[in-house]
Tab-separated table of C-alpha atoms and ligand atoms in Angstrom:
chain	number	residue	atom	x	y	z
A	1	MET	CA	-9.293	-20.077	-54.287
A	2	LYS	CA	-5.971	-19.343	-52.617
A	3	LYS	CA	-5.480	-20.970	-49.236
A	4	PHE	CA	-3.596	-18.700	-46.880
A	5	SER	CA	-0.668	-19.474	-44.662
A	6	ILE	CA	-0.878	-18.052	-41.145
A	7	THR	CA	1.846	-17.623	-38.534
A	8	ILE	CA	0.690	-17.100	-34.962
A	9	ALA	CA	3.505	-15.428	-33.018
A	10	GLY	CA	3.017	-16.057	-29.333
A	11	GLY	CA	1.741	-19.580	-30.068
A	12	GLY	CA	1.714	-20.218	-26.319
A	13	SER	CA	-0.738	-17.371	-25.642
A	14	THR	CA	-3.928	-18.027	-23.687
A	15	PHE	CA	-5.756	-16.463	-26.637
A	16	THR	CA	-4.315	-18.866	-29.249
A	17	PRO	CA	-6.882	-21.708	-28.913
A	18	GLY	CA	-9.841	-19.318	-29.167
A	19	ILE	CA	-8.320	-17.739	-32.271
A	20	VAL	CA	-7.600	-21.119	-33.889
A	21	LEU	CA	-11.200	-22.238	-33.271
A	22	MET	CA	-12.433	-18.941	-34.674
A	23	LEU	CA	-10.261	-19.341	-37.807
A	24	LEU	CA	-11.599	-22.873	-38.297
A	25	ASP	CA	-15.139	-21.562	-37.987
A	26	ASN	CA	-14.509	-19.079	-40.814
A	27	LEU	CA	-12.760	-21.270	-43.395
A	28	ASP	CA	-15.530	-20.637	-45.930
A	29	LYS	CA	-14.770	-16.901	-45.750
A	30	PHE	CA	-11.030	-17.205	-45.306
A	31	PRO	CA	-9.483	-20.500	-46.482
A	32	ILE	CA	-6.340	-21.615	-44.722
A	33	GLY	CA	-3.781	-24.139	-45.982
A	34	GLU	CA	-1.239	-23.859	-43.209
A	35	ILE	CA	-0.980	-22.702	-39.606
A	36	LYS	CA	2.376	-22.208	-37.898
A	37	PHE	CA	2.979	-21.364	-34.251
A	38	PHE	CA	6.051	-19.464	-33.156
A	39	ASP	CA	7.069	-18.786	-29.548
A	40	ASN	CA	10.320	-18.388	-27.661
A	41	ASP	CA	9.041	-20.630	-24.849
A	42	GLU	CA	9.001	-24.097	-26.345
A	43	ASP	CA	7.385	-25.828	-23.350
A	44	ARG	CA	4.589	-23.333	-22.944
A	45	GLN	CA	3.789	-23.468	-26.655
A	46	ALA	CA	3.902	-27.305	-26.681
A	47	THR	CA	0.689	-27.624	-24.627
A	48	ILE	CA	-1.305	-25.275	-26.850
A	49	ALA	CA	0.222	-26.872	-29.967
A	50	GLY	CA	-0.501	-30.436	-28.774
A	51	ALA	CA	-4.167	-29.572	-28.312
A	52	THR	CA	-4.284	-27.711	-31.624
A	53	GLU	CA	-2.976	-30.781	-33.422
A	54	VAL	CA	-5.866	-32.852	-32.030
A	55	ILE	CA	-8.405	-30.132	-32.865
A	56	LEU	CA	-7.112	-29.873	-36.455
A	57	GLN	CA	-7.158	-33.649	-36.885
A	58	GLU	CA	-10.838	-33.608	-35.894
A	59	LYS	CA	-12.025	-30.455	-37.636
A	60	ALA	CA	-9.706	-29.705	-40.564
A	61	PRO	CA	-7.169	-32.464	-41.255
A	62	ASP	CA	-6.140	-30.817	-44.549
A	63	ILE	CA	-4.526	-27.855	-42.826
A	64	SER	CA	-0.840	-28.454	-42.269
A	65	PHE	CA	0.441	-27.475	-38.852
A	66	THR	CA	3.844	-26.756	-37.324
A	67	ALA	CA	4.865	-25.414	-33.930
A	68	THR	CA	8.412	-24.105	-33.813
A	69	THR	CA	10.889	-21.855	-32.076
A	70	ASP	CA	12.879	-21.465	-35.284
A	71	PRO	CA	12.196	-18.115	-36.999
A	72	LYS	CA	13.037	-19.337	-40.508
A	73	THR	CA	10.541	-22.199	-40.298
A	74	ALA	CA	7.873	-19.975	-38.768
A	75	PHE	CA	8.183	-16.961	-41.024
A	76	SER	CA	8.932	-18.498	-44.440
A	77	ASN	CA	6.079	-18.772	-46.972
A	78	THR	CA	3.564	-17.003	-44.778
A	79	ASP	CA	0.832	-14.536	-45.754
A	80	PHE	CA	-0.197	-13.183	-42.350
A	81	VAL	CA	1.631	-12.995	-39.056
A	82	MET	CA	-0.837	-12.659	-36.192
A	83	ALA	CA	1.240	-11.425	-33.275
A	84	HIS	CA	0.166	-11.551	-29.655
A	85	ILE	CA	3.321	-11.971	-27.628
A	86	ARG	CA	3.766	-10.962	-24.011
A	87	SER	CA	7.389	-10.030	-23.345
A	88	GLY	CA	8.286	-11.262	-19.875
A	89	LYS	CA	5.038	-13.226	-19.594
A	90	TYR	CA	2.720	-12.986	-16.570
A	91	ALA	CA	5.623	-12.912	-14.103
A	92	MET	CA	6.578	-9.499	-15.473
A	93	ARG	CA	2.969	-8.345	-15.832
A	94	GLU	CA	2.624	-8.960	-12.116
A	95	LYS	CA	5.581	-6.631	-11.477
A	96	ASP	CA	4.181	-4.004	-13.884
A	97	GLU	CA	1.054	-3.944	-11.749
A	98	LYS	CA	2.541	-4.291	-8.264
A	99	ILE	CA	5.509	-1.896	-8.441
A	100	PRO	CA	3.366	1.189	-9.257
A	101	LEU	CA	0.918	0.266	-6.473
A	102	LYS	CA	3.819	0.265	-4.024
A	103	HIS	CA	4.338	3.913	-4.988
A	104	GLY	CA	0.648	4.751	-4.682
A	105	CYS	CA	0.059	4.737	-8.457
A	106	VAL	CA	-2.332	2.768	-10.661
A	107	GLY	CA	-0.821	-0.615	-11.557
A	108	GLN	CA	-2.139	-1.587	-14.992
A	109	GLU	CA	-0.879	-3.689	-17.893
A	110	THR	CA	-1.080	-0.931	-20.529
A	111	CYS	CA	-1.667	2.386	-18.694
A	112	GLY	CA	0.754	4.535	-16.696
A	113	PRO	CA	4.033	3.172	-15.273
A	114	GLY	CA	3.061	-0.491	-15.836
A	115	GLY	CA	2.336	0.152	-19.506
A	116	ILE	CA	5.569	2.124	-19.874
A	117	ALA	CA	7.586	-0.735	-18.351
A	118	TYR	CA	5.836	-3.278	-20.569
A	119	GLY	CA	6.413	-1.028	-23.585
A	120	MET	CA	10.162	-0.959	-22.953
A	121	ARG	CA	10.112	-4.791	-23.040
A	122	SER	CA	7.724	-5.206	-25.968
A	123	ILE	CA	9.226	-2.821	-28.521
A	124	GLY	CA	12.404	-4.822	-29.195
A	125	ASP	CA	10.614	-8.170	-29.257
A	126	VAL	CA	7.897	-7.040	-31.670
A	127	LEU	CA	10.442	-5.361	-33.964
A	128	GLU	CA	12.395	-8.626	-34.013
A	129	LEU	CA	9.283	-10.494	-35.216
A	130	ILE	CA	8.699	-7.890	-37.926
A	131	ASP	CA	12.301	-8.329	-39.065
A	132	PHE	CA	11.805	-12.098	-39.290
A	133	MET	CA	8.738	-11.540	-41.455
A	134	ASP	CA	10.501	-8.980	-43.647
A	135	GLU	CA	13.424	-11.348	-44.124
A	136	TYR	CA	11.540	-14.558	-44.874
A	137	SER	CA	8.169	-13.351	-46.292
A	138	PRO	CA	8.559	-9.705	-47.328
A	139	ASP	CA	5.079	-9.508	-48.904
A	140	ALA	CA	3.276	-10.770	-45.810
A	141	TRP	CA	1.248	-8.585	-43.427
A	142	PHE	CA	1.901	-8.280	-39.720
A	143	LEU	CA	-1.311	-7.990	-37.684
A	144	ASN	CA	-0.235	-6.837	-34.252
A	145	TYR	CA	-2.264	-6.953	-31.065
A	146	SER	CA	0.688	-7.380	-28.697
A	147	ASN	CA	0.422	-4.819	-25.927
A	148	PRO	CA	0.967	-2.088	-24.986
A	149	ALA	CA	-0.406	-1.493	-28.468
A	150	ALA	CA	-0.137	2.324	-28.323
A	151	ILE	CA	3.599	2.265	-27.599
A	152	VAL	CA	4.287	-0.687	-29.898
A	153	ALA	CA	2.410	1.070	-32.722
A	154	GLU	CA	4.475	4.244	-32.288
A	155	ALA	CA	7.641	2.134	-32.362
A	156	THR	CA	6.577	0.409	-35.582
A	157	ARG	CA	5.686	3.752	-37.200
A	158	LYS	CA	9.019	5.264	-36.335
A	159	LEU	CA	11.402	2.330	-36.563
A	160	ARG	CA	9.856	0.099	-39.283
A	161	PRO	CA	8.113	2.643	-41.548
A	162	ASN	CA	8.266	0.451	-44.661
A	163	SER	CA	6.932	-2.828	-43.266
A	164	ASN	CA	3.353	-4.030	-43.791
A	165	ILE	CA	1.939	-3.647	-40.288
A	166	LEU	CA	-1.564	-3.223	-38.923
A	167	ASN	CA	-2.007	-2.402	-35.242
A	168	ILE	CA	-5.365	-3.240	-33.724
A	169	CYS	CA	-7.062	-3.517	-30.340
A	170	ASP	CA	-10.151	-5.515	-29.464
A	171	MET	CA	-11.449	-3.236	-26.693
A	172	PRO	CA	-13.585	-0.991	-28.931
A	173	ILE	CA	-14.998	-4.130	-30.558
A	174	GLY	CA	-15.825	-5.628	-27.154
A	175	ILE	CA	-17.451	-2.381	-26.023
A	176	GLU	CA	-19.431	-2.050	-29.269
A	177	GLU	CA	-20.816	-5.537	-28.696
A	178	LEU	CA	-22.020	-4.442	-25.270
A	179	MET	CA	-23.548	-1.278	-26.771
A	180	ALA	CA	-25.377	-3.313	-29.402
A	181	ASN	CA	-26.625	-5.628	-26.695
A	182	ALA	CA	-27.728	-2.712	-24.499
A	183	ILE	CA	-30.011	-1.297	-27.206
A	184	GLY	CA	-31.327	-4.633	-28.477
A	185	LEU	CA	-29.337	-5.120	-31.681
A	186	ASN	CA	-28.066	-8.572	-32.622
A	187	SER	CA	-24.571	-7.503	-33.500
A	188	ARG	CA	-22.158	-4.583	-33.433
A	189	LYS	CA	-22.018	-5.037	-37.197
A	190	GLU	CA	-25.419	-3.338	-37.427
A	191	MET	CA	-23.699	-0.149	-36.266
A	192	GLU	CA	-21.411	2.306	-38.038
A	193	VAL	CA	-19.314	4.474	-35.772
A	194	ARG	CA	-17.216	7.590	-35.638
A	195	TYR	CA	-14.495	7.430	-33.005
A	196	TYR	CA	-11.221	9.156	-32.231
A	197	GLY	CA	-8.460	8.843	-29.693
A	198	LEU	CA	-5.320	6.934	-28.899
A	199	ASN	CA	-5.266	3.214	-28.129
A	200	HIS	CA	-7.054	2.565	-24.794
A	201	PHE	CA	-7.815	6.314	-24.792
A	202	GLY	CA	-10.727	7.294	-27.020
A	203	TRP	CA	-14.338	8.383	-27.528
A	204	TRP	CA	-17.287	7.491	-29.789
A	205	THR	CA	-18.853	10.633	-31.271
A	206	ASP	CA	-21.466	9.139	-33.573
A	207	ILE	CA	-23.163	5.740	-33.827
A	208	ARG	CA	-25.747	4.933	-36.485
A	209	ASP	CA	-27.543	1.956	-37.923
A	210	LYS	CA	-27.074	1.096	-41.606
A	211	GLU	CA	-30.060	3.282	-42.550
A	212	GLY	CA	-28.387	6.258	-40.911
A	213	ASN	CA	-30.634	6.438	-37.830
A	214	ASP	CA	-28.861	7.980	-34.846
A	215	LEU	CA	-28.300	5.379	-32.107
A	216	LEU	CA	-26.002	7.470	-29.923
A	217	PRO	CA	-28.723	9.094	-27.741
A	218	GLN	CA	-29.999	5.667	-26.621
A	219	ILE	CA	-26.490	4.378	-26.008
A	220	ARG	CA	-25.515	7.549	-24.132
A	221	GLU	CA	-28.513	7.149	-21.902
A	222	HIS	CA	-27.632	3.536	-21.111
A	223	VAL	CA	-24.003	4.413	-20.377
A	224	SER	CA	-24.972	7.366	-18.170
A	225	LYS	CA	-27.025	4.980	-16.026
A	226	PHE	CA	-25.225	1.632	-16.167
A	227	GLY	CA	-21.911	2.183	-17.920
A	228	TYR	CA	-21.434	-0.766	-20.289
A	229	VAL	CA	-23.051	-3.275	-17.948
A	230	THR	CA	-25.715	-5.193	-19.866
A	231	LYS	CA	-27.829	-8.266	-19.249
A	232	ASP	CA	-25.677	-10.498	-21.468
A	233	GLU	CA	-22.141	-10.884	-20.266
A	234	SER	CA	-19.177	-10.557	-22.564
A	235	LEU	CA	-17.520	-13.946	-22.905
A	236	GLN	CA	-13.957	-12.672	-22.987
A	237	HIS	CA	-14.399	-9.944	-20.389
A	238	SER	CA	-16.502	-11.798	-17.845
A	239	ASP	CA	-14.470	-11.592	-14.604
A	240	ALA	CA	-15.783	-9.454	-11.740
A	241	SER	CA	-12.975	-6.942	-12.293
A	242	TRP	CA	-14.092	-6.422	-15.900
A	243	ASN	CA	-17.661	-5.923	-14.725
A	244	SER	CA	-16.488	-3.211	-12.370
A	245	THR	CA	-14.606	-1.600	-15.281
A	246	PHE	CA	-17.777	-1.632	-17.389
A	247	ALA	CA	-19.774	-0.081	-14.540
A	248	LYS	CA	-17.171	2.649	-13.972
A	249	ALA	CA	-17.629	3.826	-17.585
A	250	LYS	CA	-20.674	5.706	-16.240
A	251	ASP	CA	-18.398	8.043	-14.248
A	252	VAL	CA	-15.959	8.318	-17.140
A	253	GLN	CA	-18.763	9.334	-19.484
A	254	ALA	CA	-19.886	12.074	-17.075
A	255	LEU	CA	-16.801	14.104	-18.084
A	256	ASP	CA	-18.182	14.505	-21.598
A	257	PRO	CA	-21.848	13.447	-21.762
A	258	GLU	CA	-22.006	14.150	-25.523
A	259	THR	CA	-19.826	11.109	-26.272
A	260	VAL	CA	-19.290	7.606	-24.917
A	261	PRO	CA	-15.808	6.626	-23.750
A	262	ASN	CA	-13.302	3.795	-23.894
A	263	THR	CA	-13.249	1.986	-20.540
A	264	TYR	CA	-9.478	2.445	-20.060
A	265	LEU	CA	-9.930	6.192	-19.474
A	266	LYS	CA	-10.956	5.357	-15.900
A	267	TYR	CA	-7.283	4.876	-14.987
A	268	TYR	CA	-6.544	8.472	-15.980
A	269	PHE	CA	-9.705	10.125	-14.598
A	270	TYR	CA	-10.096	8.177	-11.337
A	271	PRO	CA	-6.618	6.938	-10.383
A	272	ASP	CA	-7.193	7.553	-6.646
A	273	TYR	CA	-10.334	5.406	-6.750
A	274	GLU	CA	-8.527	2.653	-8.681
A	275	VAL	CA	-5.590	2.567	-6.281
A	276	ALA	CA	-7.900	2.492	-3.252
A	277	LYS	CA	-9.782	-0.536	-4.528
A	278	SER	CA	-6.660	-2.441	-5.693
A	279	ASN	CA	-5.161	-5.226	-3.631
A	280	PRO	CA	-1.380	-4.703	-3.901
A	281	ASP	CA	-0.817	-8.422	-3.229
A	282	TYR	CA	-3.341	-9.737	-5.736
A	283	THR	CA	-3.697	-7.853	-9.002
A	284	ARG	CA	-5.240	-8.606	-12.408
A	285	ALA	CA	-2.126	-10.663	-13.331
A	286	ASN	CA	-2.874	-13.004	-10.427
A	287	GLU	CA	-6.524	-13.182	-11.440
A	288	VAL	CA	-5.536	-14.102	-15.007
A	289	MET	CA	-2.969	-16.705	-13.881
A	290	ASP	CA	-5.518	-18.306	-11.558
A	291	GLY	CA	-8.321	-17.983	-14.079
A	292	ARG	CA	-7.789	-17.841	-17.826
A	293	GLU	CA	-4.287	-19.337	-17.845
A	294	LYS	CA	-5.207	-22.326	-15.636
A	295	PHE	CA	-8.390	-22.908	-17.605
A	296	VAL	CA	-6.825	-22.754	-21.081
A	297	PHE	CA	-3.770	-24.830	-20.222
A	298	GLY	CA	-5.892	-27.323	-18.246
A	299	GLU	CA	-8.281	-27.770	-21.168
A	300	CYS	CA	-5.424	-28.153	-23.658
A	301	GLN	CA	-3.733	-30.770	-21.471
A	302	LYS	CA	-7.053	-32.607	-21.238
A	303	ILE	CA	-7.371	-32.650	-25.033
A	304	ILE	CA	-3.850	-34.057	-25.327
A	305	ASP	CA	-4.469	-36.712	-22.652
A	306	GLU	CA	-7.816	-37.799	-24.075
A	307	GLY	CA	-6.680	-37.552	-27.708
A	308	THR	CA	-9.935	-35.788	-28.558
A	309	ALA	CA	-11.442	-32.322	-28.163
A	310	LYS	CA	-14.999	-33.576	-27.904
A	311	ASN	CA	-15.131	-33.031	-24.128
A	312	SER	CA	-13.387	-29.692	-24.288
A	313	GLU	CA	-14.867	-26.493	-22.912
A	314	LEU	CA	-12.580	-24.300	-24.999
A	315	HIS	CA	-14.811	-21.919	-26.891
A	316	ILE	CA	-14.569	-20.170	-30.214
A	317	ASP	CA	-13.425	-16.646	-29.668
A	318	GLU	CA	-16.304	-15.149	-31.706
A	319	HIS	CA	-15.202	-11.832	-30.494
A	320	ALA	CA	-11.863	-12.286	-32.304
A	321	SER	CA	-13.566	-12.652	-35.677
A	322	TYR	CA	-12.327	-9.099	-36.348
A	323	ILE	CA	-9.012	-10.794	-37.111
A	324	VAL	CA	-10.657	-12.614	-40.031
A	325	ASP	CA	-12.308	-9.366	-41.141
A	326	LEU	CA	-8.926	-7.673	-41.097
A	327	ALA	CA	-7.074	-10.434	-42.969
A	328	ARG	CA	-9.910	-10.666	-45.518
A	329	ALA	CA	-9.832	-6.899	-46.017
A	330	ILE	CA	-6.177	-7.136	-47.032
A	331	ALA	CA	-6.526	-10.386	-48.986
A	332	TYR	CA	-9.705	-9.518	-50.901
A	333	ASN	CA	-9.620	-5.702	-50.822
A	334	THR	CA	-13.005	-5.624	-49.040
A	335	LYS	CA	-12.712	-1.990	-47.777
A	336	GLU	CA	-14.187	-3.114	-44.469
A	337	ARG	CA	-14.582	-0.217	-42.038
A	338	MET	CA	-12.574	-0.937	-38.883
A	339	LEU	CA	-10.977	0.957	-36.005
A	340	LEU	CA	-7.201	0.747	-36.321
A	341	ILE	CA	-4.202	2.419	-34.720
A	342	VAL	CA	-2.673	4.473	-37.550
A	343	GLU	CA	-0.548	7.566	-38.121
A	344	ASN	CA	-2.851	10.579	-37.737
A	345	ASN	CA	-1.685	12.403	-40.835
A	346	GLY	CA	-4.634	14.823	-40.652
A	347	ALA	CA	-7.433	12.411	-39.735
A	348	ILE	CA	-7.831	14.487	-36.542
A	349	SER	CA	-7.251	17.903	-38.058
A	350	ASN	CA	-6.097	19.784	-34.951
A	351	PHE	CA	-3.744	17.064	-33.695
A	352	GLU	CA	-0.089	16.121	-34.180
A	353	PRO	CA	0.265	14.566	-37.675
A	354	THR	CA	2.738	11.881	-36.564
A	355	ALA	CA	0.717	10.676	-33.552
A	356	MET	CA	-0.543	7.096	-33.708
A	357	VAL	CA	-4.300	7.550	-33.283
A	358	GLU	CA	-7.219	5.134	-33.167
A	359	VAL	CA	-9.795	6.051	-35.829
A	360	PRO	CA	-12.110	4.289	-38.288
A	361	CYS	CA	-10.320	3.215	-41.469
A	362	LEU	CA	-11.336	1.568	-44.719
A	363	VAL	CA	-9.065	-1.448	-45.058
A	364	GLY	CA	-8.071	-2.766	-48.478
A	365	SER	CA	-5.173	-4.525	-50.123
A	366	GLN	CA	-2.999	-1.413	-49.780
A	367	GLY	CA	-3.671	-1.238	-46.036
A	368	PRO	CA	-5.781	1.223	-44.024
A	369	GLU	CA	-7.240	4.490	-45.319
A	370	PRO	CA	-8.091	6.588	-42.256
A	371	LEU	CA	-11.425	8.445	-42.287
A	372	THR	CA	-11.340	12.122	-41.329
A	373	GLN	CA	-12.717	12.839	-37.864
A	374	GLY	CA	-12.303	16.638	-37.996
A	375	GLU	CA	-11.432	18.843	-35.033
A	376	ILE	CA	-11.569	17.524	-31.498
A	377	PRO	CA	-12.515	19.529	-28.389
A	378	ARG	CA	-9.991	21.126	-26.029
A	379	PHE	CA	-10.562	18.644	-23.184
A	380	GLN	CA	-9.752	15.561	-25.257
A	381	LYS	CA	-7.007	17.338	-27.167
A	382	GLY	CA	-5.252	18.311	-23.945
A	383	LEU	CA	-5.466	14.803	-22.546
A	384	MET	CA	-4.322	13.195	-25.785
A	385	GLU	CA	-1.395	15.565	-26.248
A	386	GLN	CA	-0.094	14.671	-22.810
A	387	GLN	CA	-0.573	10.935	-23.383
A	388	VAL	CA	0.883	10.859	-26.894
A	389	ALA	CA	3.965	12.692	-25.615
A	390	VAL	CA	4.390	9.966	-22.983
A	391	GLU	CA	4.175	7.269	-25.674
A	392	LYS	CA	6.644	9.047	-27.975
A	393	LEU	CA	9.083	9.649	-25.114
A	394	VAL	CA	9.053	5.921	-24.270
A	395	VAL	CA	9.956	5.030	-27.858
A	396	GLU	CA	12.695	7.686	-27.872
A	397	ALA	CA	13.977	6.386	-24.527
A	398	PHE	CA	14.140	2.879	-26.002
A	399	GLU	CA	15.887	4.064	-29.157
A	400	GLU	CA	18.401	6.318	-27.412
A	401	GLU	CA	18.680	4.119	-24.284
A	402	SER	CA	17.920	7.292	-22.384
A	403	TYR	CA	17.276	7.330	-18.630
A	404	GLN	CA	16.381	11.030	-18.893
A	405	LYS	CA	13.622	10.495	-21.462
A	406	LEU	CA	12.102	7.604	-19.573
A	407	TRP	CA	12.060	9.697	-16.412
A	408	GLN	CA	10.349	12.456	-18.435
A	409	ALA	CA	7.816	9.944	-19.788
A	410	LEU	CA	6.936	8.733	-16.293
A	411	THR	CA	6.757	12.313	-14.967
A	412	LEU	CA	4.442	13.349	-17.798
A	413	SER	CA	2.079	10.401	-17.308
A	414	LYS	CA	-1.175	11.682	-15.834
A	415	ILE	CA	-1.155	8.697	-13.480
A	416	VAL	CA	2.146	9.696	-11.789
A	417	PRO	CA	1.854	12.599	-9.285
A	418	SER	CA	5.417	14.001	-9.254
A	419	ALA	CA	8.904	13.831	-10.719
A	420	GLN	CA	10.117	12.353	-7.430
A	421	VAL	CA	7.596	9.506	-7.534
A	422	ALA	CA	8.515	9.040	-11.206
A	423	LYS	CA	12.193	8.725	-10.295
A	424	ASP	CA	11.572	6.277	-7.440
A	425	LEU	CA	9.374	4.218	-9.757
A	426	LEU	CA	11.987	4.285	-12.488
A	427	GLU	CA	14.677	2.939	-10.152
A	428	ASP	CA	12.431	0.021	-9.140
A	429	LEU	CA	11.369	-0.658	-12.724
A	430	ILE	CA	14.966	-0.681	-13.981
A	431	GLU	CA	15.869	-3.240	-11.328
A	432	ALA	CA	12.832	-5.426	-12.117
A	433	ASN	CA	13.391	-5.242	-15.894
A	434	LYS	CA	17.173	-5.670	-16.024
A	435	ASP	CA	16.886	-8.860	-18.101
A	436	TYR	CA	14.609	-7.161	-20.640
A	437	TRP	CA	15.244	-3.431	-21.084
A	438	PRO	CA	18.193	-1.928	-22.904
A	439	GLU	CA	20.677	-0.571	-20.382
A	440	LEU	CA	19.810	3.104	-19.894
A	441	LYS	CA	22.477	5.776	-20.076
B	501	NAD	P1	0.453	-15.138	-22.655
B	501	NAD	O1	1.637	-14.860	-21.772
B	501	NAD	O2	-0.452	-16.243	-22.336
B	501	NAD	O3	1.002	-15.387	-24.137
B	501	NAD	C1	2.048	-14.704	-24.722
B	501	NAD	C2	3.034	-15.689	-25.367
B	501	NAD	O4	4.063	-14.915	-25.996
B	501	NAD	C3	3.738	-16.627	-24.365
B	501	NAD	O5	3.563	-17.963	-24.761
B	501	NAD	C4	5.196	-16.192	-24.439
B	501	NAD	O6	6.104	-17.276	-24.266
B	501	NAD	C5	5.290	-15.611	-25.826
B	501	NAD	N1	6.408	-14.695	-26.033
B	501	NAD	C6	6.881	-13.749	-25.192
B	501	NAD	N2	7.897	-13.111	-25.757
B	501	NAD	C7	8.087	-13.641	-26.985
B	501	NAD	C8	8.991	-13.371	-28.048
B	501	NAD	N3	9.908	-12.426	-27.941
B	501	NAD	N4	8.901	-14.121	-29.169
B	501	NAD	C9	7.969	-15.091	-29.290
B	501	NAD	N5	7.076	-15.384	-28.318
B	501	NAD	C10	7.142	-14.655	-27.173
B	501	NAD	O7	-0.332	-13.745	-22.757
B	501	NAD	P2	-1.864	-13.440	-23.125
B	501	NAD	O8	-2.550	-12.950	-21.902
B	501	NAD	O9	-2.465	-14.553	-23.864
B	501	NAD	O10	-1.715	-12.166	-24.060
B	501	NAD	C11	-0.928	-12.168	-25.213
B	501	NAD	C12	-0.766	-10.771	-25.753
B	501	NAD	O11	-1.936	-10.331	-26.405
B	501	NAD	C13	-0.467	-9.718	-24.690
B	501	NAD	O12	0.429	-8.769	-25.207
B	501	NAD	C14	-1.810	-9.093	-24.466
B	501	NAD	O13	-1.707	-7.842	-23.862
B	501	NAD	C15	-2.285	-9.054	-25.889
B	501	NAD	N6	-3.713	-8.815	-26.091
B	501	NAD	C16	-4.037	-7.711	-26.805
B	501	NAD	C17	-5.333	-7.419	-27.079
B	501	NAD	C18	-5.635	-6.144	-27.804
B	501	NAD	O14	-6.681	-5.616	-27.677
B	501	NAD	N7	-4.713	-5.577	-28.593
B	501	NAD	C19	-6.340	-8.288	-26.649
B	501	NAD	C20	-6.000	-9.424	-25.937
B	501	NAD	C21	-4.664	-9.680	-25.666
B	502	G6P	C1	-8.861	-5.955	-23.566
B	502	G6P	C2	-7.795	-5.045	-24.088
B	502	G6P	C3	-6.513	-5.773	-24.298
B	502	G6P	C4	-6.154	-6.593	-23.072
B	502	G6P	C5	-7.272	-7.588	-22.862
B	502	G6P	C6	-7.049	-8.669	-21.829
B	502	G6P	O1	-9.386	-6.731	-24.580
B	502	G6P	O2	-8.136	-4.400	-25.259
B	502	G6P	O3	-5.541	-4.858	-24.669
B	502	G6P	O4	-4.927	-7.259	-23.266
B	502	G6P	O5	-8.392	-6.837	-22.543
B	502	G6P	O6	-6.973	-8.210	-20.541
B	502	G6P	P1	-6.827	-9.264	-19.351
B	502	G6P	O7	-6.663	-8.399	-18.149
B	502	G6P	O8	-8.078	-10.088	-19.352
B	502	G6P	O9	-5.584	-10.077	-19.664
B	503	MN	MN1	-6.338	-3.444	-26.249
């Protein structure tokens, strides 16, 4: 059986150890001969890589391992590039969140002005990684979960149309786990769903068990009372702020009680509420730096110091097993049904064909085959048209280095109240991102 070669781009990510442990837990389903880490921050990556070396020695000494900042080493002879980079790291995430709050707008990593700013940084960096893959391993597949995934996906569609790229987000998977838990199933894999939307902007319209029994009424009832709060906590999304997000889904669902929504819609439906409860001096970036980042890097340093992982509290990112499902679908043509971010091309019949939408797809060795979701209602269509225009304008602004288009994108964002606020925001964001964005004309 072929053993696959994996490149993890963003080797220094807080999510890397959980993904490595998850890959090691699935070697029977997806054999791996080589793992390579690539990052542009050698020091940051070194801690995660040092711990990984110890973990591999103990669990899978046959897997060869390299951590590098050299693209040729990282991207040669690879089968899958798993990309989770964060352009500008947490220092810039903090600015993405705090600058909008200063202007009275939601400050969020992927939504509104923060997401737009992050998008302008991410596009070039992700395209560069794709070019490395295309140069050194042209038959490999690029599995992208670098954010803001909606904007990055549009950029890959438009600017790298011939590369093998799959764009995916774990939020629907995380929410489906909570749904399964809420109605007493063991796993989200017992459910089959219909869903449509954009990334971080969608709705479930049908949820059934494998026998075809309708589970949506039960789930709707739970969400209308408790949002996605359940007795068992999600391991990845366990901070208090995530719990409040899961609870708020109740108010999001009230807008269309026939469906159940993606949690991120709260930023568009209740921006005033979100701003009021935000602390402009301590945002989610600070919470992550004080929480997940300290924990992961502390544990990795401990593994290095002790020369063993046996006392480590790092846990398998079970949740991330969708990455194995996705790689297996390509490698073994499994036709697994998964939600991916793909070009609409008629999957939503009354929506822009070139929009990058999130819909169920059958994934095989040729890539994703989107499943038709039919016509969508006016409310969702209106919201999605506005949001997709924002995402497309950001990619055009990047491509054309256009101040005008980025101002239009910010003005069109539902989260920004006026063209004046959009302009003030843009001036601040340009200043904060001068080391990262193209210079705008
Ligand atoms: P992190 O800052 O801990 O890790 C990102 C790593 O990327 C850092 O080590 C950084 O040095 C590196 N990096 C930045 N720019 C690079 C470049 N141009 N080339 C190579 N490496 C580069 O961040 P994190 O919180 O672990 O998140 C990582 C990414 O994964 C983020 O984009 C995050 O939003 C994304 N994410 C996405 C999903 C999803 O649902 N799609 C889920 C979880 C995380
Ligand atoms: C969810 C989203 C991701 C996001 C992640 C981490 O899983 O789908 O896109 O990056 O949460 O968010 P956090 O605020 O914990 O870094
Ligand atoms: Mn996501």
